[in-house]
Amino acid sequence: MKSKVLVNWQILYGALGIFLLSFTSFVHSSVSNFDFVGGHPRLVFNASGVDETKSHLGAVPLFDASLEQTRKMVDAEMELGIDVPLPKDFSGGYSHERHKRNYIVAQKAGQLFLLLGDEKYAIYIRDMLLQYASIYNDLPLHPKERSYARGKLFWQCLNDSNWLLYMAQAYDAIYSWLPSEQTQTLNTNLFRPFADFISLENPQFFNRIHNHSAWGSAAVGMIGLVMSDEELVERALFGLQDDGININAKDNDGGFIKKPGQVTGFIANLEEPFSPDGYYTEGPYYQRYAMYPFLIFAVAMNNVLPDFAVLEYKDGVLFSAVHALLSLTDHNGEFFPLNDAQKGMSVQSASLVSAVNLAYYYGGRDPALLSVVEKQGAVMLNQAGMSAAIAIRDGQTAPYPRTSIHLTDGADGKQGGISVLRDDQAKLDLVFKYTAHGLSHGHYDKLGISVFHAGQEVLQDYGLVRFVNIEEKGGGNYLPENTTWAKQTIAHNTLVLNEKSHFAGDYAVGSQNHSDLYFTGGDASIQIVSAKETNAYEDTELHRTVAIVKKPDLLRPYIVDLYRVSSAKKNQYDLPFYYQGQMIDSSMNVRVPESLIALGKGSGYQHLYVEGSARSSSESESFTWLYGHRFYSLVQASEQDDQRLFVRLGASDPEFNLRRDPGMIWRKENAKSAVFASVLEAHGSYSPVLEMSKDAERNIDRLITLHNDQEFTALKIIYKNSIKPDVLVVANKAAGESKFHSLEIDGVNYRWQGPFLFQPIEG
């Protein structure tokens, strides 16, 4: 098979020069065939790793505890016996969960066999695999017909790929122990047909750029490595040459499966969705999920076919991806719920345990990763987990830095990005999203923000509408309201024009566009980031600047949010703030309707009840709420007749699929250019035990828009307690660091260099 890899690359990628340079560095001239290294085990836990790990057993507390916990779990499962039920259920149903449990337990049993040498674990795996082999080829497609790519064991090929990826590791662990006639039976009757099914028979699943295909290609590649099947490994790396997929075909989430000139396979899925910074365009929830197949297969390739240097591909982007993921967590270690995302998913997930262990072992032994391992409280049962556990035992742990970060999006890092501004002492995280769409799991929320304080959501992003693996709720799958609510712009803390979502909620349009970073900057007193969006609405520019301000006169930092919109025609503008907790006070006279009606008829508005409304009569308005024993206040620079709508989620939701969350929508009507300027601060506390409140009054008195035109926007922040006010000026057209600016306001001439000015107002 000499030169086959290079020839196929030229066929698959020759038309797309964007990837040629990356691949040239990937496939070295010395790689002219598939030279499989070593016997079995050979994947993530290879023979040398087994010997290395066994030599430390009994002397490394964290590893020994993880081993014992796994042994108890597997032994308990083995006591129950093997059950390979006929496929029947959606996620959460018995057959689904049993097959899922089988592959998890089998993979762990393989590790126990290699570490403890007890043949009962090998026998368990063998018997289970032979049962699967006896039924697999006679299985029809799964009886549930919801997926665009139905599986056999599961309702979708994605879960079938999960099964194959895990079972490949279990099979590898006992491959040398099995007699050759049994490996031949399993290869012929189970594993090769399984790999062909999720690839050749389901090209719409396998041959695309998506987390689904990352799982599919990694699974096919893993079993190919076990069986020394060159064809499967090549298929995994480079995809199918002729897939027959209709260019207009879509998946269940409304995303296009194929685009003109699309390259496919594992390498393409490394190249395109990851930015050079390691941000995965689908968002952290799905990045967490995809990191397991990405890293597991990359490490297996490193061990079995090292000349391919998959771990080093794109400057080691997989290691950057682990750090990017860890940067996208709150103080509880939970991932920010961007795009489709279930809240509560955290670094405690098994996929992150493996990702952090592997990144530590293969990615330079960064001691900061050890603090994450300590928090996880478990390690992989292989040489990577042992290495981390030994380092922790020997006191090598360093704190993981929680600093502000700006991550680019897009394969070339030029499709917008995401910023997290942090004050770690105050446990404050400000998340600002100006990314590309995020494939089929993306939401229509350009320039959206969310705020976290001490690990709790102060201003929230809704996440997804799905009860994962709860069969009673739509089979554990995405619910209709994920499309009608969660993906719509009004569900996010960003601007909506004329009650229509960004790009009119059209995936074909939205997926072709991204926002752009305008500038970042700051010093000890202010961290600031600014971005623009010019394609969400016709002839309209959205420009948002957010900052964390830290003043020595105030106990806690506060957030500034400056949202400027400029359009060629007059529009209605709505800016939601989805707070958590109980309204305490408002400067406005809020009127409550006698009955609840929906705010609108579509684009998500049909899901919002109006609980109250108010018209502004002042240049500055305020709103305070209580959440988690802490007070939070929004102070907003207002205009005459600005409207505030106090809303509650839950309208047009007969199945109660939506949370009944509150929100406040700031509405401006009949305007071309408008400024929405807010300051958000945390202050005081409330003790239900002592029945005592402290500092319930906010520290920021007023916020005033001093100036706004095409060139500059200026805000005045007025404090209580005789603290000098501050001015913030943003240059709307020139963001260069070397650019000098001058602006006269109320007889005061402000001069500065760079895209913004923040300073006290004298006099």
PDB file of C-alpha atoms in Angstrom, residues 362-621:
ATOM      1  CA  TYR A 362       1.333  13.743  26.251  1.00  0.00           C
ATOM      2  CA  GLY A 363       1.159  17.531  26.234  1.00  0.00           C
ATOM      3  CA  GLY A 364       4.105  18.626  28.340  1.00  0.00           C
ATOM      4  CA  ARG A 365       3.237  17.670  31.956  1.00  0.00           C
ATOM      5  CA  ASP A 366       1.756  21.062  32.854  1.00  0.00           C
ATOM      6  CA  PRO A 367       1.487  21.073  36.680  1.00  0.00           C
ATOM      7  CA  ALA A 368      -1.546  23.387  36.519  1.00  0.00           C
ATOM      8  CA  LEU A 369      -3.550  20.528  35.014  1.00  0.00           C
ATOM      9  CA  LEU A 370      -2.927  18.529  38.180  1.00  0.00           C
ATOM     10  CA  SER A 371      -5.130  20.889  40.183  1.00  0.00           C
ATOM     11  CA  VAL A 372      -7.966  20.005  37.800  1.00  0.00           C
ATOM     12  CA  VAL A 373      -7.228  16.299  38.278  1.00  0.00           C
ATOM     13  CA  GLU A 374      -7.384  16.811  42.042  1.00  0.00           C
ATOM     14  CA  LYS A 375     -10.788  18.461  41.702  1.00  0.00           C
ATOM     15  CA  GLN A 376     -12.010  15.607  39.512  1.00  0.00           C
ATOM     16  CA  GLY A 377     -10.923  13.102  42.151  1.00  0.00           C
ATOM     17  CA  ALA A 378     -10.319  10.284  39.662  1.00  0.00           C
ATOM     18  CA  VAL A 379      -7.827   9.285  36.976  1.00  0.00           C
ATOM     19  CA  MET A 380      -7.726   7.047  33.930  1.00  0.00           C
ATOM     20  CA  LEU A 381      -6.563   3.503  34.597  1.00  0.00           C
ATOM     21  CA  ASN A 382      -3.514   3.708  32.349  1.00  0.00           C
ATOM     22  CA  GLN A 383      -0.077   5.286  32.219  1.00  0.00           C
ATOM     23  CA  ALA A 384      -1.509   8.797  31.725  1.00  0.00           C
ATOM     24  CA  GLY A 385      -3.656   8.519  34.840  1.00  0.00           C
ATOM     25  CA  MET A 386      -0.804   6.973  36.818  1.00  0.00           C
ATOM     26  CA  SER A 387       1.571   9.743  35.793  1.00  0.00           C
ATOM     27  CA  ALA A 388      -0.838  12.443  36.968  1.00  0.00           C
ATOM     28  CA  ALA A 389      -1.567  10.594  40.215  1.00  0.00           C
ATOM     29  CA  ILE A 390       2.154  10.199  40.976  1.00  0.00           C
ATOM     30  CA  ALA A 391       2.783  13.894  40.342  1.00  0.00           C
ATOM     31  CA  ILE A 392      -0.068  14.810  42.706  1.00  0.00           C
ATOM     32  CA  ARG A 393       1.269  12.441  45.342  1.00  0.00           C
ATOM     33  CA  ASP A 394       4.683  14.062  45.031  1.00  0.00           C
ATOM     34  CA  GLY A 395       3.342  17.585  45.500  1.00  0.00           C
ATOM     35  CA  GLN A 396       3.858  18.883  41.976  1.00  0.00           C
ATOM     36  CA  THR A 397       0.401  20.481  41.680  1.00  0.00           C
ATOM     37  CA  ALA A 398       0.106  24.144  40.676  1.00  0.00           C
ATOM     38  CA  PRO A 399      -3.098  26.250  40.612  1.00  0.00           C
ATOM     39  CA  TYR A 400      -4.902  26.402  37.296  1.00  0.00           C
ATOM     40  CA  PRO A 401      -4.958  30.065  36.214  1.00  0.00           C
ATOM     41  CA  ARG A 402      -8.369  31.704  35.950  1.00  0.00           C
ATOM     42  CA  THR A 403      -7.507  34.727  33.863  1.00  0.00           C
ATOM     43  CA  SER A 404      -9.324  36.669  31.172  1.00  0.00           C
ATOM     44  CA  ILE A 405      -9.061  35.023  27.781  1.00  0.00           C
ATOM     45  CA  HIS A 406      -9.882  35.761  24.152  1.00  0.00           C
ATOM     46  CA  LEU A 407     -10.360  32.676  21.971  1.00  0.00           C
ATOM     47  CA  THR A 408     -10.627  32.904  18.201  1.00  0.00           C
ATOM     48  CA  ASP A 409     -13.145  30.900  16.166  1.00  0.00           C
ATOM     49  CA  GLY A 410     -12.714  29.297  12.736  1.00  0.00           C
ATOM     50  CA  ALA A 411     -10.023  27.056  11.283  1.00  0.00           C
ATOM     51  CA  ASP A 412      -7.844  30.081  10.589  1.00  0.00           C
ATOM     52  CA  GLY A 413      -8.873  31.982  13.718  1.00  0.00           C
ATOM     53  CA  LYS A 414     -10.565  34.662  11.633  1.00  0.00           C
ATOM     54  CA  GLN A 415     -14.248  33.938  12.248  1.00  0.00           C
ATOM     55  CA  GLY A 416     -14.835  35.988  15.360  1.00  0.00           C
ATOM     56  CA  GLY A 417     -14.391  34.411  18.749  1.00  0.00           C
ATOM     57  CA  ILE A 418     -15.327  34.434  22.388  1.00  0.00           C
ATOM     58  CA  SER A 419     -14.001  36.445  25.309  1.00  0.00           C
ATOM     59  CA  VAL A 420     -14.207  35.724  29.014  1.00  0.00           C
ATOM     60  CA  LEU A 421     -13.362  38.702  31.212  1.00  0.00           C
ATOM     61  CA  ARG A 422     -12.582  37.701  34.771  1.00  0.00           C
ATOM     62  CA  ASP A 423     -11.915  39.099  38.188  1.00  0.00           C
ATOM     63  CA  ASP A 424     -10.850  35.956  39.969  1.00  0.00           C
ATOM     64  CA  GLN A 425     -10.755  37.522  43.425  1.00  0.00           C
ATOM     65  CA  ALA A 426     -14.388  38.562  43.084  1.00  0.00           C
ATOM     66  CA  LYS A 427     -15.252  35.276  41.328  1.00  0.00           C
ATOM     67  CA  LEU A 428     -16.765  37.252  38.475  1.00  0.00           C
ATOM     68  CA  ASP A 429     -16.955  35.932  34.889  1.00  0.00           C
ATOM     69  CA  LEU A 430     -18.293  37.943  31.950  1.00  0.00           C
ATOM     70  CA  VAL A 431     -18.793  35.840  28.801  1.00  0.00           C
ATOM     71  CA  PHE A 432     -19.000  37.651  25.454  1.00  0.00           C
ATOM     72  CA  LYS A 433     -19.845  35.650  22.318  1.00  0.00           C
ATOM     73  CA  TYR A 434     -18.959  36.983  18.858  1.00  0.00           C
ATOM     74  CA  THR A 435     -18.327  33.641  17.158  1.00  0.00           C
ATOM     75  CA  ALA A 436     -19.315  31.947  13.938  1.00  0.00           C
ATOM     76  CA  HIS A 437     -22.674  30.172  14.026  1.00  0.00           C
ATOM     77  CA  GLY A 438     -21.424  26.862  15.460  1.00  0.00           C
ATOM     78  CA  LEU A 439     -22.679  24.329  12.894  1.00  0.00           C
ATOM     79  CA  SER A 440     -26.091  22.770  13.493  1.00  0.00           C
ATOM     80  CA  HIS A 441     -25.839  23.241  17.266  1.00  0.00           C
ATOM     81  CA  GLY A 442     -25.382  27.006  16.925  1.00  0.00           C
ATOM     82  CA  HIS A 443     -27.788  29.677  18.161  1.00  0.00           C
ATOM     83  CA  TYR A 444     -28.745  33.041  16.656  1.00  0.00           C
ATOM     84  CA  ASP A 445     -27.145  35.197  19.335  1.00  0.00           C
ATOM     85  CA  LYS A 446     -24.456  37.427  17.866  1.00  0.00           C
ATOM     86  CA  LEU A 447     -22.823  39.609  20.523  1.00  0.00           C
ATOM     87  CA  GLY A 448     -24.617  37.800  23.336  1.00  0.00           C
ATOM     88  CA  ILE A 449     -23.386  37.996  26.929  1.00  0.00           C
ATOM     89  CA  SER A 450     -23.828  36.046  30.131  1.00  0.00           C
ATOM     90  CA  VAL A 451     -22.536  36.780  33.627  1.00  0.00           C
ATOM     91  CA  PHE A 452     -21.483  34.419  36.411  1.00  0.00           C
ATOM     92  CA  HIS A 453     -20.718  35.354  39.992  1.00  0.00           C
ATOM     93  CA  ALA A 454     -19.279  32.795  42.416  1.00  0.00           C
ATOM     94  CA  GLY A 455     -20.388  30.049  40.041  1.00  0.00           C
ATOM     95  CA  GLN A 456     -24.025  31.137  39.777  1.00  0.00           C
ATOM     96  CA  GLU A 457     -25.692  32.641  36.728  1.00  0.00           C
ATOM     97  CA  VAL A 458     -26.516  36.296  37.184  1.00  0.00           C
ATOM     98  CA  LEU A 459     -27.458  36.900  33.553  1.00  0.00           C
ATOM     99  CA  GLN A 460     -28.108  33.564  31.936  1.00  0.00           C
ATOM    100  CA  ASP A 461     -27.934  31.935  28.548  1.00  0.00           C
ATOM    101  CA  TYR A 462     -30.818  29.475  28.327  1.00  0.00           C
ATOM    102  CA  GLY A 463     -28.832  26.545  26.926  1.00  0.00           C
ATOM    103  CA  LEU A 464     -30.775  23.756  25.218  1.00  0.00           C
ATOM    104  CA  VAL A 465     -34.353  22.506  25.442  1.00  0.00           C
ATOM    105  CA  ARG A 466     -33.741  18.851  26.037  1.00  0.00           C
ATOM    106  CA  PHE A 467     -33.928  16.478  28.975  1.00  0.00           C
ATOM    107  CA  VAL A 468     -30.923  14.338  28.116  1.00  0.00           C
ATOM    108  CA  ASN A 469     -31.572  10.615  28.572  1.00  0.00           C
ATOM    109  CA  ILE A 470     -34.962  11.175  30.232  1.00  0.00           C
ATOM    110  CA  GLU A 471     -37.130   8.963  28.047  1.00  0.00           C
ATOM    111  CA  GLU A 472     -40.387  10.491  29.291  1.00  0.00           C
ATOM    112  CA  LYS A 473     -39.414  13.832  27.754  1.00  0.00           C
ATOM    113  CA  GLY A 474     -39.384  13.183  24.029  1.00  0.00           C
ATOM    114  CA  GLY A 475     -37.194  10.108  24.267  1.00  0.00           C
ATOM    115  CA  GLY A 476     -34.414  12.172  25.829  1.00  0.00           C
ATOM    116  CA  ASN A 477     -33.946  14.033  22.534  1.00  0.00           C
ATOM    117  CA  TYR A 478     -34.167  17.665  21.482  1.00  0.00           C
ATOM    118  CA  LEU A 479     -37.660  19.066  21.923  1.00  0.00           C
ATOM    119  CA  PRO A 480     -39.491  21.366  19.459  1.00  0.00           C
ATOM    120  CA  GLU A 481     -38.926  24.372  21.721  1.00  0.00           C
ATOM    121  CA  ASN A 482     -35.192  24.080  21.141  1.00  0.00           C
ATOM    122  CA  THR A 483     -35.900  25.510  17.701  1.00  0.00           C
ATOM    123  CA  THR A 484     -38.825  27.777  18.543  1.00  0.00           C
ATOM    124  CA  TRP A 485     -37.194  29.223  21.678  1.00  0.00           C
ATOM    125  CA  ALA A 486     -33.608  28.320  22.630  1.00  0.00           C
ATOM    126  CA  LYS A 487     -32.025  28.984  19.234  1.00  0.00           C
ATOM    127  CA  GLN A 488     -33.926  32.234  18.671  1.00  0.00           C
ATOM    128  CA  THR A 489     -32.240  35.561  19.364  1.00  0.00           C
ATOM    129  CA  ILE A 490     -34.795  36.770  21.912  1.00  0.00           C
ATOM    130  CA  ALA A 491     -33.777  33.841  24.151  1.00  0.00           C
ATOM    131  CA  HIS A 492     -30.358  35.470  24.638  1.00  0.00           C
ATOM    132  CA  ASN A 493     -28.986  38.640  26.152  1.00  0.00           C
ATOM    133  CA  THR A 494     -28.482  40.425  22.844  1.00  0.00           C
ATOM    134  CA  LEU A 495     -30.313  42.847  20.561  1.00  0.00           C
ATOM    135  CA  VAL A 496     -33.359  41.919  18.451  1.00  0.00           C
ATOM    136  CA  LEU A 497     -34.743  44.068  15.634  1.00  0.00           C
ATOM    137  CA  ASN A 498     -38.457  44.112  14.836  1.00  0.00           C
ATOM    138  CA  GLU A 499     -39.075  40.840  16.690  1.00  0.00           C
ATOM    139  CA  LYS A 500     -37.016  38.849  14.153  1.00  0.00           C
ATOM    140  CA  SER A 501     -34.018  36.687  14.959  1.00  0.00           C
ATOM    141  CA  HIS A 502     -30.564  37.347  13.577  1.00  0.00           C
ATOM    142  CA  PHE A 503     -30.361  36.238   9.928  1.00  0.00           C
ATOM    143  CA  ALA A 504     -34.153  35.701  10.172  1.00  0.00           C
ATOM    144  CA  GLY A 505     -33.319  32.409  11.902  1.00  0.00           C
ATOM    145  CA  ASP A 506     -32.089  31.006   8.591  1.00  0.00           C
ATOM    146  CA  TYR A 507     -29.241  28.517   9.103  1.00  0.00           C
ATOM    147  CA  ALA A 508     -28.097  28.737   5.475  1.00  0.00           C
ATOM    148  CA  VAL A 509     -27.458  32.460   5.927  1.00  0.00           C
ATOM    149  CA  GLY A 510     -26.294  32.461   9.537  1.00  0.00           C
ATOM    150  CA  SER A 511     -23.753  29.699   9.006  1.00  0.00           C
ATOM    151  CA  GLN A 512     -21.986  31.810   6.382  1.00  0.00           C
ATOM    152  CA  ASN A 513     -21.394  34.774   8.696  1.00  0.00           C
ATOM    153  CA  HIS A 514     -19.573  35.650  11.867  1.00  0.00           C
ATOM    154  CA  SER A 515     -19.056  38.679  14.078  1.00  0.00           C
ATOM    155  CA  ASP A 516     -15.697  40.435  14.331  1.00  0.00           C
ATOM    156  CA  LEU A 517     -13.551  41.403  17.274  1.00  0.00           C
ATOM    157  CA  TYR A 518     -13.125  45.193  17.291  1.00  0.00           C
ATOM    158  CA  PHE A 519     -10.613  45.607  20.113  1.00  0.00           C
ATOM    159  CA  THR A 520      -9.476  44.334  23.490  1.00  0.00           C
ATOM    160  CA  GLY A 521      -7.530  46.223  26.112  1.00  0.00           C
ATOM    161  CA  GLY A 522      -7.314  47.427  29.652  1.00  0.00           C
ATOM    162  CA  ASP A 523      -5.182  47.858  32.723  1.00  0.00           C
ATOM    163  CA  ALA A 524      -5.499  47.342  36.474  1.00  0.00           C
ATOM    164  CA  SER A 525      -8.716  49.373  36.591  1.00  0.00           C
ATOM    165  CA  ILE A 526     -10.575  48.117  33.512  1.00  0.00           C
ATOM    166  CA  GLN A 527     -10.686  45.040  31.276  1.00  0.00           C
ATOM    167  CA  ILE A 528     -12.545  45.727  28.059  1.00  0.00           C
ATOM    168  CA  VAL A 529     -13.520  43.986  24.817  1.00  0.00           C
ATOM    169  CA  SER A 530     -15.515  45.232  21.849  1.00  0.00           C
ATOM    170  CA  ALA A 531     -16.997  43.447  18.812  1.00  0.00           C
ATOM    171  CA  LYS A 532     -19.201  44.243  15.831  1.00  0.00           C
ATOM    172  CA  GLU A 533     -21.831  42.402  13.800  1.00  0.00           C
ATOM    173  CA  THR A 534     -22.834  43.759  10.385  1.00  0.00           C
ATOM    174  CA  ASN A 535     -24.705  40.871   8.753  1.00  0.00           C
ATOM    175  CA  ALA A 536     -27.412  39.860  11.236  1.00  0.00           C
ATOM    176  CA  TYR A 537     -29.787  42.512   9.857  1.00  0.00           C
ATOM    177  CA  GLU A 538     -29.746  44.321   6.528  1.00  0.00           C
ATOM    178  CA  ASP A 539     -28.034  47.735   6.541  1.00  0.00           C
ATOM    179  CA  THR A 540     -27.527  47.521  10.299  1.00  0.00           C
ATOM    180  CA  GLU A 541     -24.423  47.556  12.470  1.00  0.00           C
ATOM    181  CA  LEU A 542     -24.498  46.078  15.965  1.00  0.00           C
ATOM    182  CA  HIS A 543     -21.602  47.166  18.159  1.00  0.00           C
ATOM    183  CA  ARG A 544     -21.191  45.950  21.718  1.00  0.00           C
ATOM    184  CA  THR A 545     -18.482  46.841  24.200  1.00  0.00           C
ATOM    185  CA  VAL A 546     -18.307  45.171  27.619  1.00  0.00           C
ATOM    186  CA  ALA A 547     -15.918  45.746  30.491  1.00  0.00           C
ATOM    187  CA  ILE A 548     -15.123  44.804  34.075  1.00  0.00           C
ATOM    188  CA  VAL A 549     -14.220  47.860  36.145  1.00  0.00           C
ATOM    189  CA  LYS A 550     -12.322  47.619  39.407  1.00  0.00           C
ATOM    190  CA  LYS A 551     -12.231  50.690  41.656  1.00  0.00           C
ATOM    191  CA  PRO A 552     -10.436  50.893  44.998  1.00  0.00           C
ATOM    192  CA  ASP A 553     -13.404  52.818  46.435  1.00  0.00           C
ATOM    193  CA  LEU A 554     -15.778  49.903  45.803  1.00  0.00           C
ATOM    194  CA  LEU A 555     -15.818  46.514  47.499  1.00  0.00           C
ATOM    195  CA  ARG A 556     -16.512  44.613  44.268  1.00  0.00           C
ATOM    196  CA  PRO A 557     -15.883  45.197  40.564  1.00  0.00           C
ATOM    197  CA  TYR A 558     -18.799  46.021  38.290  1.00  0.00           C
ATOM    198  CA  ILE A 559     -19.663  45.423  34.630  1.00  0.00           C
ATOM    199  CA  VAL A 560     -20.247  48.028  31.932  1.00  0.00           C
ATOM    200  CA  ASP A 561     -22.315  47.012  28.901  1.00  0.00           C
ATOM    201  CA  LEU A 562     -22.431  49.463  26.003  1.00  0.00           C
ATOM    202  CA  TYR A 563     -24.554  48.281  23.063  1.00  0.00           C
ATOM    203  CA  ARG A 564     -24.811  50.640  20.082  1.00  0.00           C
ATOM    204  CA  VAL A 565     -26.968  49.987  17.016  1.00  0.00           C
ATOM    205  CA  SER A 566     -27.052  51.958  13.787  1.00  0.00           C
ATOM    206  CA  SER A 567     -29.461  51.197  10.950  1.00  0.00           C
ATOM    207  CA  ALA A 568     -30.514  52.719   7.643  1.00  0.00           C
ATOM    208  CA  LYS A 569     -34.157  52.745   8.703  1.00  0.00           C
ATOM    209  CA  LYS A 570     -36.220  53.083  11.846  1.00  0.00           C
ATOM    210  CA  ASN A 571     -36.770  49.909  13.848  1.00  0.00           C
ATOM    211  CA  GLN A 572     -38.036  48.506  17.108  1.00  0.00           C
ATOM    212  CA  TYR A 573     -35.100  47.381  19.260  1.00  0.00           C
ATOM    213  CA  ASP A 574     -35.370  44.848  22.104  1.00  0.00           C
ATOM    214  CA  LEU A 575     -32.486  44.038  24.462  1.00  0.00           C
ATOM    215  CA  PRO A 576     -33.302  41.248  26.956  1.00  0.00           C
ATOM    216  CA  PHE A 577     -31.647  40.656  30.317  1.00  0.00           C
ATOM    217  CA  TYR A 578     -32.456  37.179  31.649  1.00  0.00           C
ATOM    218  CA  TYR A 579     -31.743  37.504  35.323  1.00  0.00           C
ATOM    219  CA  GLN A 580     -32.080  34.833  37.989  1.00  0.00           C
ATOM    220  CA  GLY A 581     -33.903  35.420  41.262  1.00  0.00           C
ATOM    221  CA  GLN A 582     -36.523  37.711  42.743  1.00  0.00           C
ATOM    222  CA  MET A 583     -37.215  41.308  41.760  1.00  0.00           C
ATOM    223  CA  ILE A 584     -36.624  43.605  44.729  1.00  0.00           C
ATOM    224  CA  ASP A 585     -36.925  47.169  43.465  1.00  0.00           C
ATOM    225  CA  SER A 586     -37.292  49.276  40.332  1.00  0.00           C
ATOM    226  CA  SER A 587     -37.041  53.016  39.782  1.00  0.00           C
ATOM    227  CA  MET A 588     -39.887  52.739  37.278  1.00  0.00           C
ATOM    228  CA  ASN A 589     -43.617  52.527  37.858  1.00  0.00           C
ATOM    229  CA  VAL A 590     -44.311  48.962  36.729  1.00  0.00           C
ATOM    230  CA  ARG A 591     -47.855  48.191  35.638  1.00  0.00           C
ATOM    231  CA  VAL A 592     -49.095  44.617  35.960  1.00  0.00           C
ATOM    232  CA  PRO A 593     -51.732  43.295  33.510  1.00  0.00           C
ATOM    233  CA  GLU A 594     -54.886  41.578  34.707  1.00  0.00           C
ATOM    234  CA  SER A 595     -54.171  38.552  32.527  1.00  0.00           C
ATOM    235  CA  LEU A 596     -51.078  37.120  30.902  1.00  0.00           C
ATOM    236  CA  ILE A 597     -50.692  37.177  27.143  1.00  0.00           C
ATOM    237  CA  ALA A 598     -47.785  36.223  24.891  1.00  0.00           C
ATOM    238  CA  LEU A 599     -45.474  39.033  23.811  1.00  0.00           C
ATOM    239  CA  GLY A 600     -45.560  38.020  20.132  1.00  0.00           C
ATOM    240  CA  LYS A 601     -46.387  35.334  17.614  1.00  0.00           C
ATOM    241  CA  GLY A 602     -43.039  33.971  16.462  1.00  0.00           C
ATOM    242  CA  SER A 603     -39.227  34.028  16.641  1.00  0.00           C
ATOM    243  CA  GLY A 604     -39.435  33.006  20.301  1.00  0.00           C
ATOM    244  CA  TYR A 605     -41.698  35.894  21.342  1.00  0.00           C
ATOM    245  CA  GLN A 606     -44.643  33.491  21.443  1.00  0.00           C
ATOM    246  CA  HIS A 607     -43.050  31.820  24.498  1.00  0.00           C
ATOM    247  CA  LEU A 608     -42.861  34.965  26.663  1.00  0.00           C
ATOM    248  CA  TYR A 609     -45.653  36.116  28.972  1.00  0.00           C
ATOM    249  CA  VAL A 610     -45.722  39.833  29.805  1.00  0.00           C
ATOM    250  CA  GLU A 611     -45.968  40.158  33.599  1.00  0.00           C
ATOM    251  CA  GLY A 612     -45.405  43.905  33.766  1.00  0.00           C
ATOM    252  CA  SER A 613     -44.389  46.981  31.802  1.00  0.00           C
ATOM    253  CA  ALA A 614     -43.065  50.462  32.469  1.00  0.00           C
ATOM    254  CA  ARG A 615     -42.247  53.631  30.535  1.00  0.00           C
ATOM    255  CA  SER A 616     -39.111  55.577  31.356  1.00  0.00           C
ATOM    256  CA  SER A 617     -39.323  59.200  32.437  1.00  0.00           C
ATOM    257  CA  SER A 618     -35.728  59.692  33.548  1.00  0.00           C
ATOM    258  CA  GLU A 619     -32.258  59.778  31.988  1.00  0.00           C
ATOM    259  CA  SER A 620     -31.255  56.840  34.212  1.00  0.00           C
ATOM    260  CA  GLU A 621     -33.283  53.901  35.486  1.00  0.00           C
TER     261      GLU A 621
END
